[in-house]
Short mmCIF file of C-alpha atoms and ligand atoms in Angstrom, two decimals:
data_model
loop_
_atom_site.label_atom_id
_atom_site.label_comp_id
_atom_site.label_asym_id
_atom_site.label_seq_id
_atom_site.Cartn_x
_atom_site.Cartn_y
_atom_site.Cartn_z
CA MET Y 1 -25.03 -10.91 -51.88
CA ALA Y 2 -28.46 -11.98 -53.65
CA ASP Y 3 -28.96 -9.18 -55.50
CA PRO Y 4 -26.38 -7.64 -58.38
CA VAL Y 5 -27.90 -4.39 -58.47
CA LEU Y 6 -26.82 -3.26 -55.51
CA HIS Y 7 -23.16 -2.19 -56.92
CA ASP Y 8 -22.79 0.77 -55.12
CA LEU Y 9 -24.71 1.77 -52.11
CA THR Y 10 -23.55 4.20 -49.68
CA VAL Y 11 -26.16 4.14 -46.11
CA ILE Y 12 -25.86 7.49 -43.99
CA VAL Y 13 -27.74 6.44 -40.92
CA LEU Y 14 -29.45 9.69 -39.95
CA ALA Y 15 -28.37 9.64 -36.31
CA ALA Y 16 -27.73 12.61 -34.56
CA GLY Y 17 -31.16 14.12 -33.09
CA GLY Y 18 -31.68 14.66 -29.39
CA GLY Y 19 -34.12 12.63 -28.08
CA THR Y 20 -35.57 14.76 -25.68
CA ARG Y 21 -38.47 13.00 -25.69
CA MET Y 22 -37.38 9.80 -24.33
CA ARG Y 23 -36.26 11.60 -20.75
CA SER Y 24 -33.17 10.07 -20.77
CA LYS Y 25 -29.45 10.45 -20.02
CA THR Y 26 -29.00 7.65 -22.70
CA ALA Y 27 -29.31 8.78 -26.42
CA LYS Y 28 -32.46 7.59 -28.00
CA VAL Y 29 -31.22 5.21 -30.18
CA LEU Y 30 -29.01 3.34 -27.65
CA HIS Y 31 -32.07 2.24 -26.66
CA PRO Y 32 -32.83 -1.82 -25.59
CA ILE Y 33 -35.19 -3.27 -27.68
CA GLY Y 34 -35.44 -6.53 -28.22
CA GLY Y 35 -31.52 -7.07 -27.09
CA ARG Y 36 -30.04 -4.53 -29.26
CA SER Y 37 -30.11 -0.83 -29.40
CA MET Y 38 -32.78 0.94 -31.64
CA VAL Y 39 -29.45 1.56 -34.12
CA GLY Y 40 -28.09 -1.55 -33.63
CA HIS Y 41 -31.44 -3.14 -35.55
CA VAL Y 42 -30.83 -0.76 -38.41
CA LEU Y 43 -27.46 -1.15 -38.47
CA VAL Y 44 -27.97 -4.94 -39.22
CA ALA Y 45 -30.69 -4.07 -41.43
CA VAL Y 46 -28.15 -2.25 -43.35
CA HIS Y 47 -25.32 -4.50 -43.26
CA GLY Y 48 -27.82 -7.02 -45.02
CA CYS Y 49 -27.84 -4.83 -47.85
CA ALA Y 50 -23.86 -4.95 -48.61
CA PRO Y 51 -23.52 -1.46 -48.89
CA ARG Y 52 -19.80 -0.34 -49.93
CA ARG Y 53 -19.65 2.24 -47.39
CA VAL Y 54 -21.87 3.05 -44.14
CA VAL Y 55 -21.87 6.67 -43.27
CA ALA Y 56 -23.61 7.45 -39.61
CA VAL Y 57 -24.52 11.12 -38.93
CA ILE Y 58 -24.11 11.66 -35.17
CA GLY Y 59 -24.51 14.95 -33.08
CA HIS Y 60 -26.41 14.36 -29.73
CA GLN Y 61 -24.23 12.49 -26.97
CA ARG Y 62 -21.48 11.93 -29.94
CA ASP Y 63 -19.57 10.00 -27.52
CA GLN Y 64 -22.25 7.90 -26.09
CA VAL Y 65 -23.15 7.08 -29.71
CA GLY Y 66 -20.28 7.12 -32.00
CA ALA Y 67 -18.50 4.50 -29.44
CA HIS Y 68 -21.85 2.18 -30.02
CA ILE Y 69 -21.54 2.53 -33.62
CA ALA Y 70 -17.77 1.91 -33.52
CA GLU Y 71 -18.34 -1.17 -31.60
CA LEU Y 72 -21.25 -2.48 -33.35
CA ALA Y 73 -19.81 -1.26 -37.28
CA PRO Y 74 -16.54 -0.86 -37.25
CA GLU Y 75 -16.41 -0.12 -40.77
CA ALA Y 76 -19.01 3.05 -40.43
CA LEU Y 77 -17.65 6.36 -40.55
CA LEU Y 78 -18.87 8.59 -38.15
CA ALA Y 79 -19.69 12.00 -39.61
CA VAL Y 80 -21.00 14.98 -36.45
CA GLN Y 81 -23.14 17.20 -37.34
CA GLU Y 82 -22.42 19.77 -34.74
CA GLU Y 83 -25.60 21.41 -35.31
CA GLN Y 84 -29.50 19.58 -35.91
CA ALA Y 85 -30.06 22.09 -38.89
CA GLY Y 86 -32.57 19.34 -40.47
CA THR Y 87 -32.42 16.13 -42.14
CA GLY Y 88 -30.99 17.93 -45.17
CA HIS Y 89 -28.41 19.37 -43.77
CA ALA Y 90 -27.24 15.74 -41.56
CA VAL Y 91 -27.51 13.98 -44.99
CA ARG Y 92 -25.46 16.90 -46.70
CA VAL Y 93 -22.46 15.96 -43.14
CA GLY Y 94 -23.27 12.50 -44.59
CA VAL Y 95 -22.78 12.45 -48.42
CA GLU Y 96 -19.06 15.00 -47.31
CA ALA Y 97 -17.76 12.49 -45.40
CA ALA Y 98 -18.40 9.73 -47.58
CA ASP Y 99 -17.57 11.10 -50.53
CA ALA Y 100 -20.13 9.99 -52.49
CA ARG Y 101 -20.28 10.98 -55.75
CA GLU Y 102 -21.25 7.30 -57.31
CA GLY Y 103 -23.95 4.62 -57.85
CA THR Y 104 -26.55 4.88 -55.13
CA VAL Y 105 -27.43 6.56 -51.68
CA LEU Y 106 -29.44 5.33 -49.32
CA VAL Y 107 -30.90 7.40 -45.63
CA ALA Y 108 -32.32 5.77 -43.39
CA TYR Y 109 -33.28 6.64 -39.06
CA GLY Y 110 -31.00 5.46 -36.84
CA ASP Y 111 -34.71 4.63 -34.77
CA THR Y 112 -36.70 2.53 -36.54
CA PRO Y 113 -36.07 -0.93 -34.83
CA LEU Y 114 -38.12 -3.21 -37.26
CA LEU Y 115 -36.37 -1.99 -40.65
CA THR Y 116 -35.60 -5.58 -42.36
CA ALA Y 117 -32.43 -5.99 -44.76
CA GLU Y 118 -34.60 -7.51 -47.18
CA SER Y 119 -37.67 -4.20 -47.70
CA LEU Y 120 -33.96 -1.61 -47.80
CA ARG Y 121 -33.04 -4.49 -50.60
CA ALA Y 122 -35.97 -4.63 -52.09
CA PHE Y 123 -36.37 -0.83 -52.13
CA VAL Y 124 -33.24 0.35 -53.97
CA ALA Y 125 -33.36 -2.23 -56.64
CA GLU Y 126 -37.05 -0.64 -57.50
CA HIS Y 127 -35.12 2.66 -57.48
CA GLU Y 128 -32.04 1.22 -59.61
CA ALA Y 129 -34.32 -0.21 -61.73
CA ALA Y 130 -36.69 3.25 -62.39
CA GLN Y 131 -33.11 5.18 -62.36
CA ARG Y 132 -34.73 7.52 -60.42
CA ALA Y 133 -33.33 10.07 -59.16
CA VAL Y 134 -34.90 10.46 -55.89
CA SER Y 135 -37.04 7.39 -54.31
CA VAL Y 136 -39.39 7.87 -51.31
CA LEU Y 137 -40.20 4.43 -49.13
CA SER Y 138 -43.71 5.64 -48.11
CA GLY Y 139 -46.58 4.41 -46.30
CA VAL Y 140 -49.99 4.71 -46.21
CA VAL Y 141 -51.19 5.10 -42.27
CA ASP Y 142 -54.56 6.16 -40.73
CA ASP Y 143 -53.25 8.97 -38.92
CA PRO Y 144 -50.94 10.90 -40.63
CA PHE Y 145 -49.98 13.45 -37.89
CA GLY Y 146 -46.42 14.78 -37.78
CA TYR Y 147 -45.13 13.23 -40.91
CA GLY Y 148 -44.37 14.60 -44.40
CA ARG Y 149 -47.12 14.23 -46.91
CA VAL Y 150 -46.55 12.27 -50.48
CA VAL Y 151 -48.07 14.69 -52.85
CA ARG Y 152 -49.12 14.09 -56.37
CA ASP Y 153 -50.28 15.15 -58.98
CA GLU Y 154 -53.82 14.05 -61.03
CA ASP Y 155 -51.22 11.52 -63.09
CA GLY Y 156 -50.48 10.08 -59.60
CA GLU Y 157 -47.36 11.32 -60.03
CA VAL Y 158 -45.13 12.28 -57.22
CA VAL Y 159 -44.53 16.00 -57.20
CA ALA Y 160 -43.30 16.75 -53.26
CA ILE Y 161 -43.18 16.13 -49.62
CA VAL Y 162 -45.45 18.77 -47.38
CA GLU Y 163 -44.21 18.67 -43.71
CA GLN Y 164 -47.16 19.17 -41.16
CA LYS Y 165 -46.45 22.51 -40.37
CA ASP Y 166 -46.03 23.71 -44.05
CA ALA Y 167 -49.03 21.71 -45.03
CA SER Y 168 -52.71 23.00 -46.26
CA THR Y 169 -55.74 21.54 -44.45
CA ASP Y 170 -56.17 19.96 -47.92
CA GLN Y 171 -52.97 18.51 -48.25
CA ARG Y 172 -53.75 17.02 -43.62
CA GLU Y 173 -56.12 14.96 -45.77
CA ILE Y 174 -53.59 12.79 -47.32
CA ARG Y 175 -52.91 9.15 -45.76
CA GLU Y 176 -49.56 8.51 -47.91
CA ILE Y 177 -46.37 9.60 -45.53
CA ASN Y 178 -43.07 9.72 -46.35
CA SER Y 179 -40.81 6.72 -44.17
CA GLY Y 180 -37.93 8.70 -43.89
CA ILE Y 181 -36.25 6.23 -45.86
CA MET Y 182 -35.25 7.60 -49.25
CA ALA Y 183 -33.16 6.28 -52.26
CA PHE Y 184 -30.72 8.84 -54.37
CA ASP Y 185 -28.59 8.57 -57.23
CA ALA Y 186 -25.10 10.13 -55.91
CA ALA Y 187 -24.25 12.40 -58.03
CA PHE Y 188 -27.69 14.58 -58.04
CA LEU Y 189 -27.67 14.42 -54.71
CA HIS Y 190 -24.10 15.46 -54.76
CA GLU Y 191 -24.85 17.91 -56.68
CA ALA Y 192 -28.24 19.11 -55.42
CA LEU Y 193 -27.70 19.41 -51.99
CA PRO Y 194 -26.02 22.44 -51.23
CA ARG Y 195 -28.74 24.16 -53.10
CA LEU Y 196 -31.21 23.23 -49.92
CA GLY Y 197 -32.73 26.18 -48.85
CA ASN Y 198 -33.67 26.31 -45.27
CA ASP Y 199 -37.44 28.76 -45.76
CA ASN Y 200 -39.88 26.51 -43.85
CA ALA Y 201 -41.70 26.20 -41.08
CA ASN Y 202 -39.26 24.82 -39.65
CA GLY Y 203 -36.20 26.70 -40.82
CA GLU Y 204 -34.86 23.86 -41.46
CA TYR Y 205 -32.97 22.49 -44.18
CA TYR Y 206 -35.63 19.78 -45.56
CA LEU Y 207 -33.98 16.33 -47.60
CA THR Y 208 -37.41 16.05 -48.86
CA ASP Y 209 -37.26 19.48 -51.20
CA LEU Y 210 -34.62 17.35 -52.87
CA LEU Y 211 -37.74 15.49 -54.62
CA GLY Y 212 -38.51 19.56 -56.35
CA LEU Y 213 -35.09 20.51 -56.98
CA ALA Y 214 -34.54 16.85 -59.56
CA ARG Y 215 -38.53 17.46 -61.33
CA GLU Y 216 -36.92 20.98 -62.66
CA ALA Y 217 -33.44 19.46 -63.70
CA GLY Y 218 -36.12 17.12 -65.80
CA LEU Y 219 -35.10 14.29 -63.55
CA THR Y 220 -37.51 10.80 -62.36
CA VAL Y 221 -38.49 10.65 -58.57
CA GLY Y 222 -40.81 8.79 -57.23
CA ALA Y 223 -42.78 6.48 -54.28
CA HIS Y 224 -43.23 3.24 -53.46
CA PRO Y 225 -45.78 2.68 -50.06
CA ILE Y 226 -44.25 -0.32 -47.47
CA ASP Y 227 -46.84 -2.54 -46.72
CA ASP Y 228 -45.68 -3.43 -43.35
CA VAL Y 229 -45.69 0.21 -42.96
CA ARG Y 230 -43.88 -0.64 -38.85
CA GLN Y 231 -40.56 -1.23 -39.94
CA THR Y 232 -40.21 2.23 -40.78
CA GLU Y 233 -41.71 3.48 -37.17
CA GLY Y 234 -39.71 5.20 -34.91
CA ALA Y 235 -40.37 5.47 -31.40
CA ASN Y 236 -39.73 8.60 -29.88
CA ASP Y 237 -40.41 7.89 -26.21
CA ARG Y 238 -40.77 5.39 -23.84
CA ALA Y 239 -44.23 4.38 -24.46
CA GLN Y 240 -43.26 3.91 -28.67
CA LEU Y 241 -40.42 1.69 -27.88
CA ALA Y 242 -42.72 -0.37 -25.37
CA GLU Y 243 -44.63 -0.53 -28.52
CA LEU Y 244 -42.29 -1.10 -30.64
CA GLY Y 245 -40.89 -4.08 -28.43
CA ARG Y 246 -44.57 -5.66 -28.27
CA GLU Y 247 -44.98 -5.71 -31.56
CA LEU Y 248 -41.17 -6.65 -32.29
CA ASN Y 249 -41.18 -9.73 -30.14
CA THR Y 250 -44.55 -10.89 -31.56
CA ARG Y 251 -42.36 -10.80 -34.75
CA ILE Y 252 -39.62 -13.33 -32.99
CA VAL Y 253 -41.92 -15.77 -31.39
CA GLU Y 254 -43.91 -15.34 -35.17
CA ARG Y 255 -40.37 -16.24 -36.48
CA TRP Y 256 -39.31 -19.32 -34.11
CA MET Y 257 -42.99 -20.84 -34.37
CA ARG Y 258 -42.87 -20.87 -38.26
CA GLU Y 259 -38.79 -23.13 -37.58
CA GLY Y 260 -40.26 -25.13 -35.43
CA VAL Y 261 -40.35 -23.90 -31.99
CA THR Y 262 -43.63 -24.30 -29.65
CA VAL Y 263 -44.86 -21.66 -27.92
CA MET Y 264 -46.77 -22.31 -25.64
CA ASP Y 265 -48.16 -18.25 -24.67
CA PRO Y 266 -46.60 -16.04 -27.47
CA ALA Y 267 -47.46 -12.79 -24.71
CA THR Y 268 -45.43 -14.00 -22.60
CA THR Y 269 -42.81 -15.32 -23.78
CA TRP Y 270 -39.92 -13.19 -25.13
CA ILE Y 271 -37.21 -13.69 -27.80
CA ASP Y 272 -33.94 -11.09 -28.02
CA ALA Y 273 -33.15 -10.41 -32.04
CA ASP Y 274 -30.14 -12.54 -31.56
CA VAL Y 275 -31.05 -15.55 -29.85
CA VAL Y 276 -31.11 -19.12 -32.24
CA LEU Y 277 -33.47 -22.00 -31.84
CA ALA Y 278 -33.59 -25.42 -32.47
CA PRO Y 279 -36.63 -27.22 -34.26
CA ASP Y 280 -38.79 -28.74 -31.13
CA VAL Y 281 -37.79 -26.71 -28.36
CA VAL Y 282 -40.60 -25.97 -26.17
CA LEU Y 283 -41.31 -22.41 -24.59
CA LEU Y 284 -43.11 -22.65 -21.70
CA PRO Y 285 -45.28 -19.10 -20.54
CA GLY Y 286 -43.18 -16.70 -18.82
CA THR Y 287 -39.87 -17.98 -20.53
CA GLN Y 288 -37.25 -14.70 -22.08
CA LEU Y 289 -34.62 -15.71 -24.27
CA LEU Y 290 -32.16 -12.66 -23.97
CA GLY Y 291 -29.07 -11.90 -25.72
CA ALA Y 292 -27.31 -14.44 -27.24
CA THR Y 293 -29.05 -17.65 -25.98
CA VAL Y 294 -29.01 -20.97 -27.91
CA VAL Y 295 -31.09 -23.36 -26.97
CA GLY Y 296 -30.89 -27.07 -28.31
CA GLU Y 297 -33.32 -29.30 -30.04
CA ASP Y 298 -36.29 -30.69 -27.79
CA ALA Y 299 -35.07 -27.91 -25.56
CA VAL Y 300 -38.25 -27.30 -22.97
CA ILE Y 301 -37.48 -24.04 -20.88
CA GLY Y 302 -40.01 -22.50 -18.81
CA PRO Y 303 -42.30 -21.60 -16.93
CA ASP Y 304 -41.38 -18.39 -16.25
CA SER Y 305 -37.81 -18.95 -16.78
CA THR Y 306 -35.16 -16.42 -17.99
CA LEU Y 307 -31.64 -16.75 -19.64
CA LYS Y 308 -29.07 -14.07 -20.86
CA ASP Y 309 -26.46 -15.49 -23.14
CA CYS Y 310 -27.05 -18.85 -22.22
CA GLU Y 311 -26.35 -21.87 -24.09
CA ILE Y 312 -29.42 -25.00 -23.17
CA GLY Y 313 -28.29 -28.72 -24.71
CA ALA Y 314 -30.84 -30.54 -27.10
CA GLY Y 315 -33.05 -32.48 -24.52
CA ALA Y 316 -32.43 -29.76 -21.61
CA ARG Y 317 -34.76 -29.64 -19.21
CA VAL Y 318 -34.80 -25.67 -17.21
CA VAL Y 319 -38.22 -25.11 -15.19
CA ARG Y 320 -38.53 -21.93 -13.57
CA VAL Y 321 -34.47 -20.88 -13.73
CA HIS Y 322 -32.43 -17.53 -13.38
CA GLY Y 323 -29.53 -17.86 -16.12
CA GLU Y 324 -26.85 -15.65 -17.07
CA LEU Y 325 -23.72 -16.95 -18.83
CA ALA Y 326 -24.52 -20.02 -18.14
CA VAL Y 327 -24.23 -23.30 -19.89
CA VAL Y 328 -26.80 -26.54 -19.81
CA GLY Y 329 -25.53 -30.12 -21.04
CA GLU Y 330 -28.07 -32.20 -23.56
CA GLN Y 331 -30.55 -34.28 -21.29
CA ALA Y 332 -29.38 -32.23 -18.36
CA ASP Y 333 -31.80 -31.07 -15.53
CA VAL Y 334 -32.44 -27.28 -14.15
CA GLY Y 335 -34.77 -25.64 -11.32
CA PRO Y 336 -37.60 -25.56 -10.32
CA PHE Y 337 -36.25 -22.42 -8.34
CA SER Y 338 -32.29 -22.12 -9.39
CA TYR Y 339 -30.28 -19.55 -10.04
CA LEU Y 340 -27.24 -20.04 -12.68
CA ARG Y 341 -24.78 -16.97 -12.71
CA PRO Y 342 -22.14 -16.75 -15.04
CA GLY Y 343 -19.62 -19.55 -15.20
CA THR Y 344 -21.77 -22.19 -14.86
CA ARG Y 345 -21.24 -25.46 -16.95
CA LEU Y 346 -23.41 -28.28 -16.16
CA GLY Y 347 -22.39 -31.67 -18.11
CA GLU Y 348 -24.91 -33.77 -20.00
CA ARG Y 349 -27.65 -35.76 -18.22
CA GLY Y 350 -26.45 -33.23 -14.48
CA LYS Y 351 -28.89 -31.75 -12.60
CA ILE Y 352 -28.88 -28.83 -10.63
CA GLY Y 353 -31.99 -29.05 -8.85
CA GLY Y 354 -34.06 -26.55 -6.78
CA PHE Y 355 -33.15 -23.77 -5.08
CA VAL Y 356 -30.20 -24.07 -5.85
CA GLU Y 357 -27.56 -21.61 -6.45
CA THR Y 358 -24.44 -22.16 -8.63
CA LYS Y 359 -21.06 -19.86 -9.82
CA ASN Y 360 -18.07 -19.83 -11.93
CA ALA Y 361 -18.44 -23.57 -11.28
CA VAL Y 362 -18.64 -26.77 -13.22
CA ILE Y 363 -20.58 -29.82 -12.91
CA SER Y 364 -19.80 -32.80 -15.05
CA ALA Y 365 -21.46 -35.21 -16.47
CA GLY Y 366 -24.38 -37.44 -14.42
CA ALA Y 367 -22.91 -34.80 -12.01
CA LYS Y 368 -25.88 -33.92 -9.46
CA VAL Y 369 -26.75 -30.85 -7.14
CA PRO Y 370 -29.89 -31.80 -6.49
CA HIS Y 371 -31.08 -29.47 -3.04
CA LEU Y 372 -30.92 -26.58 -1.76
CA SER Y 373 -26.82 -25.82 -2.56
CA TYR Y 374 -24.81 -22.78 -2.77
CA VAL Y 375 -22.03 -24.19 -5.60
CA GLY Y 376 -19.45 -20.90 -5.99
CA ASP Y 377 -16.16 -22.10 -7.46
CA ALA Y 378 -16.03 -25.55 -7.71
CA GLU Y 379 -15.63 -27.80 -9.94
CA ILE Y 380 -17.78 -31.46 -9.71
CA GLY Y 381 -16.09 -35.01 -11.03
CA GLU Y 382 -18.68 -37.41 -12.91
CA GLY Y 383 -21.43 -38.83 -11.64
CA ALA Y 384 -21.05 -37.48 -8.02
CA ASN Y 385 -23.67 -36.42 -5.89
CA ILE Y 386 -23.62 -33.57 -3.59
CA GLY Y 387 -25.74 -33.87 -0.45
CA ALA Y 388 -29.28 -31.68 -0.04
CA GLY Y 389 -28.02 -28.07 1.44
CA THR Y 390 -24.05 -27.68 1.14
CA ILE Y 391 -22.78 -24.59 0.95
CA PHE Y 392 -18.83 -24.21 -1.17
CA ALA Y 393 -17.20 -21.76 1.10
CA ASN Y 394 -15.45 -20.48 -1.21
CA TYR Y 395 -14.85 -17.24 -0.09
CA ASP Y 396 -12.72 -16.23 3.68
CA GLY Y 397 -13.76 -12.64 3.45
CA VAL Y 398 -10.68 -11.35 1.43
CA ALA Y 399 -10.50 -13.91 -1.64
CA LYS Y 400 -12.30 -16.75 -4.07
CA HIS Y 401 -10.98 -20.27 -3.91
CA ARG Y 402 -12.05 -23.63 -5.43
CA THR Y 403 -13.45 -26.34 -4.29
CA THR Y 404 -12.89 -29.76 -6.07
CA VAL Y 405 -15.47 -32.68 -5.69
CA GLY Y 406 -14.06 -36.50 -7.85
CA ARG Y 407 -15.79 -38.18 -9.89
CA HIS Y 408 -18.62 -40.20 -7.94
CA ALA Y 409 -18.02 -38.55 -5.04
CA ARG Y 410 -21.31 -38.81 -2.59
CA THR Y 411 -21.13 -36.10 0.43
CA GLY Y 412 -23.65 -35.67 2.71
CA SER Y 413 -26.08 -33.43 3.76
CA ASN Y 414 -25.69 -30.00 5.07
CA ASN Y 415 -21.75 -29.74 4.34
CA THR Y 416 -19.66 -26.96 4.39
CA PHE Y 417 -16.36 -27.56 2.05
CA VAL Y 418 -14.54 -23.96 3.24
CA ALA Y 419 -12.25 -23.66 0.11
CA PRO Y 420 -9.43 -24.38 -1.10
CA VAL Y 421 -10.01 -28.25 -0.35
CA THR Y 422 -10.29 -31.24 -2.99
CA ILE Y 423 -13.03 -34.00 -1.64
CA GLY Y 424 -11.13 -37.13 -4.29
CA ASP Y 425 -12.64 -39.55 -6.60
CA GLY Y 426 -15.24 -41.77 -4.76
CA ALA Y 427 -15.13 -40.36 -0.86
CA SER Y 428 -17.52 -40.09 1.42
CA THR Y 429 -18.42 -37.54 4.01
CA GLY Y 430 -21.15 -37.39 6.80
CA GLY Y 431 -24.36 -35.59 6.94
CA GLY Y 432 -23.12 -32.28 8.96
CA THR Y 433 -19.83 -32.26 7.83
CA VAL Y 434 -17.17 -29.45 7.74
CA VAL Y 435 -14.41 -30.21 5.52
CA ARG Y 436 -11.52 -28.00 6.36
CA GLY Y 437 -9.04 -30.22 4.42
CA ASP Y 438 -8.94 -32.39 1.37
CA VAL Y 439 -10.21 -35.74 1.53
CA PRO Y 440 -8.21 -38.85 -0.07
CA ALA Y 441 -10.15 -40.80 -2.67
CA GLY Y 442 -12.46 -43.69 -1.30
CA ALA Y 443 -11.98 -41.94 1.85
CA LEU Y 444 -14.54 -40.93 4.30
CA ALA Y 445 -15.18 -37.89 6.24
CA LEU Y 446 -17.09 -36.61 9.42
CA SER Y 447 -16.42 -33.90 11.18
CA ALA Y 448 -19.59 -33.60 13.20
CA GLY Y 449 -19.43 -34.99 16.86
CA PRO Y 450 -21.17 -38.08 18.44
CA MET Y 451 -25.03 -37.08 19.31
CA ARG Y 452 -25.40 -36.31 22.91
CA VAL Y 453 -28.41 -36.37 24.89
CA ILE Y 454 -30.19 -35.05 27.50
CA GLU Y 455 -33.10 -37.01 29.28
CA ARG Y 456 -35.64 -35.11 30.42
CA TRP Y 457 -34.39 -31.24 29.60
CA ALA Y 458 -37.25 -29.62 28.53
CA GLN Y 459 -39.50 -30.64 30.97
CA GLN Y 460 -36.05 -29.52 34.07
CA ARG Y 461 -34.59 -26.19 31.55
CA ARG Y 462 -38.15 -25.48 30.48
CA ALA Y 463 -40.66 -25.49 32.64
CA GLY Y 464 -44.27 -24.22 32.34
CA THR Y 465 -43.40 -23.75 28.35
CA ALA Y 466 -46.06 -25.65 25.48
CA GLN Y 467 -42.84 -27.85 25.12
CA ALA Y 468 -42.16 -28.86 28.62
CA GLU Y 469 -46.09 -30.45 29.14
CA ALA Y 470 -45.76 -31.63 25.72
CA ALA Y 471 -42.62 -33.84 26.42
CA ALA Y 472 -44.46 -34.77 29.75
CA ARG Y 473 -47.89 -35.21 27.94
CA ALA Y 474 -45.58 -38.11 25.58
CA GLU Y 475 -43.81 -39.29 28.92
CA GLY Y 476 -46.77 -39.93 30.69
CA SER Y 477 -48.36 -42.11 27.72
CA GLY Y 478 -45.25 -44.24 27.39
CA GLU Y 479 -43.36 -42.66 24.65
CA GLY Y 480 -41.14 -40.35 26.56
CA SER Y 481 -37.60 -40.59 27.29
CA GLY Y 482 -37.33 -44.68 26.21
CA GLY Y 483 -37.10 -43.73 23.05
CA ALA Y 484 -39.23 -45.61 20.51
CA PRO Y 485 -42.95 -47.47 22.04
CA GLY Y 486 -41.43 -51.07 23.34
CA SER Y 487 -38.22 -50.06 24.19
CA ALA Y 488 -38.65 -48.62 27.42
C1 UD1 V 1 -39.01 13.71 -40.91
C2 UD1 V 1 -39.24 13.96 -42.31
C3 UD1 V 1 -40.87 13.30 -42.88
C4 UD1 V 1 -41.25 12.23 -42.34
C5 UD1 V 1 -40.69 11.91 -40.51
C6 UD1 V 1 -40.61 10.39 -40.93
C7 UD1 V 1 -38.12 15.57 -43.39
C8 UD1 V 1 -37.99 17.40 -43.58
N1 UD1 V 1 -38.96 15.64 -42.46
O1 UD1 V 1 -39.44 14.48 -40.37
O2 UD1 V 1 -40.74 13.97 -43.88
O3 UD1 V 1 -42.31 11.48 -42.89
O4 UD1 V 1 -38.83 12.52 -40.44
O5 UD1 V 1 -40.05 9.88 -39.61
O6 UD1 V 1 -36.40 14.61 -43.70
N2 UD1 V 1 -31.94 14.26 -37.82
C9 UD1 V 1 -30.65 14.88 -37.76
N3 UD1 V 1 -30.01 15.48 -38.19
C10 UD1 V 1 -30.61 16.60 -38.32
C11 UD1 V 1 -32.48 16.48 -38.16
C12 UD1 V 1 -32.79 15.20 -37.89
O7 UD1 V 1 -29.55 13.81 -37.65
O8 UD1 V 1 -30.73 18.00 -38.18
C13 UD1 V 1 -32.64 12.81 -37.66
C14 UD1 V 1 -33.35 12.68 -36.36
O9 UD1 V 1 -32.68 12.23 -35.22
C15 UD1 V 1 -33.91 11.82 -36.92
C16 UD1 V 1 -34.75 11.61 -38.14
O10 UD1 V 1 -33.08 12.45 -38.99
O11 UD1 V 1 -33.58 10.25 -36.96
C17 UD1 V 1 -35.53 13.02 -38.52
O12 UD1 V 1 -35.25 13.93 -38.27
P1 UD1 V 1 -37.06 14.60 -37.18
O13 UD1 V 1 -36.75 15.66 -37.07
O14 UD1 V 1 -37.58 13.69 -36.85
O15 UD1 V 1 -37.78 14.45 -38.48
P2 UD1 V 1 -39.47 14.65 -38.68
O16 UD1 V 1 -39.63 16.04 -38.66
O17 UD1 V 1 -39.94 13.43 -37.94
CA1 CA V 2 -39.59 11.98 -36.53
#
C-alpha cells in the first residue's frame, strides 16, 4: 500500500436495498456493467484501499448477493440487515458485524461502478489528516433533486446534511450534495450509532444525522467535494445503468488510448474493465473486447468483432469474428465471419478463414482452415491445410469424438471426417472424400466413386424445360455432348 496513513481501515459496503426501479429478478448491485457487477466494481475499488476489514451489508435477495460477494471477495464479512430501516441502521449492522472500534470506518454504496480506489484513498487520507469524527465526500451537481444537501454556515463549516424530503425551500437550492460516501472515526461511530433517531420524513435512521451528534460533542466534521462527481453516481434503473455503462466505457477506452492503443472509433468500441491490451494494438470500429480478454502487441481487431475471454497473440489479425474462450497465436489470421467457440487454440501464423466455426479444436502453428468449414473436437498438426467446405463430424448422435489430422497433411475440398478418425502426417485426401477410417501417413485417401456421364440426359429427361432448351442450343452450336469445342 502506497499510503501509510491507512493504518486501520474498515470498509462497509451498503447493498441491502431493494432496487425496485430495476424491475428485475436480479438484485440491483449484481447487474453487470463493463464486465463486472456493480458491486464488483466497488469491491475492486475498496480492495485498492488495502482495508483491514470489509463488511457487506446485505438484505434484499441476500442469498444471491451474498454468494456473489463471497465469490469476489472471500475475505469480506457478510452482515444481514433484516429490514431496511435506513443508512444509519445499515451501518450499525455493519459496524457490529466487524466489531470496528478503532481506526477509520469508510462507508460506500454497492451501486457506484465508476468509483476508483484512488478517490477512496484520497478521501480517507484527507479524513484522517484532518482528524475528523465525520467526513462527507460531497459533490456539486446541476440537479441536486433527491440527494441529501450539505448545509454550511456563514464560515463555510458543515452544519448538517438535510435529506430531500426534510429540506426547506431554501435548502433545496443547495447544489452541494452528499455522495453517500462517508468516513468516520470508528470509536465515535460505535458510540454514536445507537443514539440515532428516526424522527424524520422517511421514518428512517439517517447515517447523515451523525454530523449533528459529532458537532454536539465538539468533534470536527467536514465535507470535501469530489471533482469527478460521476464516480459517486449510482444506477437505480436500467436507463441510468446504460448511461453509466457508456461513461465507464468512455473512461476505459480513453485509458487504453493513453497506454498506446489505437481506437479508430471510440463510440463503437467496448472494452470491459478486466481486459488487458498491449501497446500498438489497433481496434477497428464495432469491436467489443469482453471479460478477461488479453490482446498482444500490434494485433489488429475488427471491424465488427466480439471477443469474450479470448487471448489474442501479438501481430494477429482478427476480422469480423465472434470468439469466446479461444486462443489465437502470434501473427495468426482469423476471419472474416468466423465463429471461435470455447477451446479453440490457433497456433502461430495459423489461419481460420471465412465462414469457419471451430470448437475444442487445436489448429497448430502454420495450419490453415481457410474456408467454409466446421472443426469440432479436433487436433490439426503443424502446417496442415484443410480443404474448403470440410466438416469434422464429431457427433454420432450420442457422443462426441475427436479427429486428428497430421503435420503437413493436405485434405481435399468438401471432405467429411467421421470421428473418431486419424489422418497421418503428410497424408492427403481427394475432393469430396468421406473419411470413415484412419489414413496412414503419406497416403492418399479417396472415397468418392468415379464420375459417370450420361449423355443428353437433360434433353431426354427434362424435355420442355429451360434447362433442356439450353442444352439443345449448346448441342446445335457444337458445344453439346462432345465436351470442349473442337473435341467433337
Ligand atoms: C442517501 C443519503 C443521501 C445521499 C444519497 C446519495 C442518507 C440518510 N441519505 O440517500 O444524503 O445524498 O444517499 O445517493 O444516508 N441501504 C441499505 N439499508 C438501508 C437503507 C439503504 O443497505 O436500510 C443502502 C441502499 O441499498 C443504497 C444506499 O444504502 O445502496 C443508499 O440508500 P438509499 O435509500 O438509496 O438512500 P437515499 O435516500 O438515496
Ligand atoms: Ca439512492
